Short mmCIF file of C-alpha atoms in Angstrom, two decimals:
data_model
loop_
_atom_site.label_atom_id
_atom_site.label_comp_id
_atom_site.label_asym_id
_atom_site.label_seq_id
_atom_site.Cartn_x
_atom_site.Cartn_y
_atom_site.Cartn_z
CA UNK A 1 0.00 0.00 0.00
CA UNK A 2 1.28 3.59 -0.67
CA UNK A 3 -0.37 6.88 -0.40
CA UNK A 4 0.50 10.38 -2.06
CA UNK A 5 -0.56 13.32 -0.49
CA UNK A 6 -0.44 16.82 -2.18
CA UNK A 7 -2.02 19.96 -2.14
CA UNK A 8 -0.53 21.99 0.18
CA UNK A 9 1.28 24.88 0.09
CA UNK A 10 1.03 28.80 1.84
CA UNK A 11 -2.40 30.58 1.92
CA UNK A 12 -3.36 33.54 3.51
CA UNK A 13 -5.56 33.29 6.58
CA UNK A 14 -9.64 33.02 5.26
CA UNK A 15 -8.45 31.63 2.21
CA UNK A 16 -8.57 27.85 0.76
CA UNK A 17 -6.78 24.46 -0.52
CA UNK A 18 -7.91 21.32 -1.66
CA UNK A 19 -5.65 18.21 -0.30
CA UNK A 20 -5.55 15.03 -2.10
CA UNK A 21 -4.63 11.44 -1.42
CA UNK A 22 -4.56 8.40 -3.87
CA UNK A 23 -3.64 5.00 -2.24
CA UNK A 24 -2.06 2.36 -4.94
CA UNK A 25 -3.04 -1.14 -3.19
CA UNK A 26 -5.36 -0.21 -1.47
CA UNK A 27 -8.58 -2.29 -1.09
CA UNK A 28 -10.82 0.32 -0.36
CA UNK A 29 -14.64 -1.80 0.27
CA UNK A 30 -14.21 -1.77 3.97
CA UNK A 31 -11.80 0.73 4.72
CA UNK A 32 -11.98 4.47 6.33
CA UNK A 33 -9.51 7.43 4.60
CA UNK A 34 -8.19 9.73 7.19
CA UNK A 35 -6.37 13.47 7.38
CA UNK A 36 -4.06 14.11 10.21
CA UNK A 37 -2.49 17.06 11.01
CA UNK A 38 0.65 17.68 13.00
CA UNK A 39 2.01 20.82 13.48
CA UNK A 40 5.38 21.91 15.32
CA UNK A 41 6.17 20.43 19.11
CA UNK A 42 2.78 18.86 18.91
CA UNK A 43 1.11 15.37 18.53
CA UNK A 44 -0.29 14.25 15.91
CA UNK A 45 -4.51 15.11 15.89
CA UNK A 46 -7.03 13.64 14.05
CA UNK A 47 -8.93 16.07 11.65
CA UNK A 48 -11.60 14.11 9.27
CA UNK A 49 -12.34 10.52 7.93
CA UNK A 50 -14.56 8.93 5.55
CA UNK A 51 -15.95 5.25 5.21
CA UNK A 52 -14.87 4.37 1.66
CA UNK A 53 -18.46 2.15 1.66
CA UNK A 54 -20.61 3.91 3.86
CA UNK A 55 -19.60 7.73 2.97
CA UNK A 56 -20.29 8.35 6.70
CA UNK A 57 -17.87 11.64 7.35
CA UNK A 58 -15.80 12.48 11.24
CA UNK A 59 -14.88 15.56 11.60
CA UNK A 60 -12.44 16.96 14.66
CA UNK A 61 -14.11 20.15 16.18
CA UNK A 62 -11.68 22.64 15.24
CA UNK A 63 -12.65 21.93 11.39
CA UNK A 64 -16.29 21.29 11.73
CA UNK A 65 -18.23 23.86 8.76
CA UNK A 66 -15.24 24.45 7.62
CA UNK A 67 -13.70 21.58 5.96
CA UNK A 68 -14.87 18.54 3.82
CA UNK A 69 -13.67 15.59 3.35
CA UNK A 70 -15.01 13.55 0.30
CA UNK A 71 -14.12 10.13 -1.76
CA UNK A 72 -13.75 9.51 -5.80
CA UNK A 73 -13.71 5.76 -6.37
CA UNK A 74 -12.61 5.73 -9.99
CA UNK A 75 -9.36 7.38 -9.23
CA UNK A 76 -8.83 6.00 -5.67
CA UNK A 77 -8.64 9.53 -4.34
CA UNK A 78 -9.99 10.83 -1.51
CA UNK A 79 -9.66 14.93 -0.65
CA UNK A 80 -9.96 17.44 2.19
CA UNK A 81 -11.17 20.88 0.82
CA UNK A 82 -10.03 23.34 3.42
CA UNK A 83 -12.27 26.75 3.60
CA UNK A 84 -11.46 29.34 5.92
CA UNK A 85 -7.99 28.79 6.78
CA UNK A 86 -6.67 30.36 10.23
CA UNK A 87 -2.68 30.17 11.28
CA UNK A 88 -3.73 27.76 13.71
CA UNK A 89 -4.60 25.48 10.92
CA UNK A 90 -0.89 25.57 10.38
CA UNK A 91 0.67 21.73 10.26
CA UNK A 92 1.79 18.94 8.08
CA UNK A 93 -1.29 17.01 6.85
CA UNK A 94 -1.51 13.23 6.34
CA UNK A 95 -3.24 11.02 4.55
CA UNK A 96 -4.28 7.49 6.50
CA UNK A 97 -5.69 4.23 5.84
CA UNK A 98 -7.61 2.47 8.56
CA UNK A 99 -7.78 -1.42 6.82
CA UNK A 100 -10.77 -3.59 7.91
CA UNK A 101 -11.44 -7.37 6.83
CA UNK A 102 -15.13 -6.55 7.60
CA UNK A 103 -17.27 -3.66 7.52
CA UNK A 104 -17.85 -1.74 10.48
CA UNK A 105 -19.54 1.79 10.70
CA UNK A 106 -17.99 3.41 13.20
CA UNK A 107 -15.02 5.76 12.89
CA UNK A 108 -11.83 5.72 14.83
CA UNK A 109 -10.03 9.13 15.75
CA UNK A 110 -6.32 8.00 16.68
CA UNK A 111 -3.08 7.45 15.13
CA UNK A 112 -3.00 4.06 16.29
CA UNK A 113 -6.14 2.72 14.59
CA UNK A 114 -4.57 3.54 11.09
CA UNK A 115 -2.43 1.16 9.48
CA UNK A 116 -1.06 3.08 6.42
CA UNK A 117 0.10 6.78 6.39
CA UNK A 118 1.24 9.08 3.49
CA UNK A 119 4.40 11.41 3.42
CA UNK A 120 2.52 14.47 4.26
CA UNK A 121 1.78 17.65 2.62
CA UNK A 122 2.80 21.25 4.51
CA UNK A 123 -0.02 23.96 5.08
CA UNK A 124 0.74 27.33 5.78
CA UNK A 125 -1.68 29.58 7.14
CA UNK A 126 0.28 33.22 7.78
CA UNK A 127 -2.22 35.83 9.61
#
């Protein structure tokens, strides 16, 4: 399995990007597609997931009305549009794969529970 995330780059605060993520080997039918975030001294946080099946969409607080995370089977890419950027927003984004052998609805929010991870893609937010 390997995942390629791009998109990112500098944007002023209030403005937007549009992350992407294709997986190669991937299986996709059960699994959930993450976005992480880790910015400087800090851990990494969870910021939104979608079941690949179910569509069913997580979102961390922080991002809540103002991101989106969506799916595009064909290509195997899943994206994060990112509206309303603040400095705080600020962090290396990752792409995840949480791989499941059966379907299951819910939606995990930690590292841990994701099996594959991308190289990351920088966002700048400057103020």
């Amino acid at each position: 399995v390997q995942l390629q995330a791009s998109g990112g780059g500098l944007v002023q605060s209030g403005g937007s990007l549009r992350l992407s993520c294709v997986c190669a080997g991937c299986a996709f039918a059960n699994d959930v597609m993450g976005w992480f975030r880790q910015a400087p001294g800090q851990e990494r946080e969870f910021v939104a997931a979608i079941g690949w099946r179910s569509g069913t969409r997580s979102y961390a607080d922080s991002v809540k009305g103002r991101f989106a995370i969506s799916r595009d089977g064909p290509t195997d890419t899943w994206y994060l549009e990112m509206n309303g950027l603040k400095p705080e927003d600020t962090a290396v984004y990752y792409c995840a794969v949480d791989r499941r052998t059966s379907y299951n609805r819910r939606i995990y929010t930690l590292p841990d529970e994701y099996d594959d991870w991308g190289q990351g893609t920088l966002v700048t937010v400057s103020s």
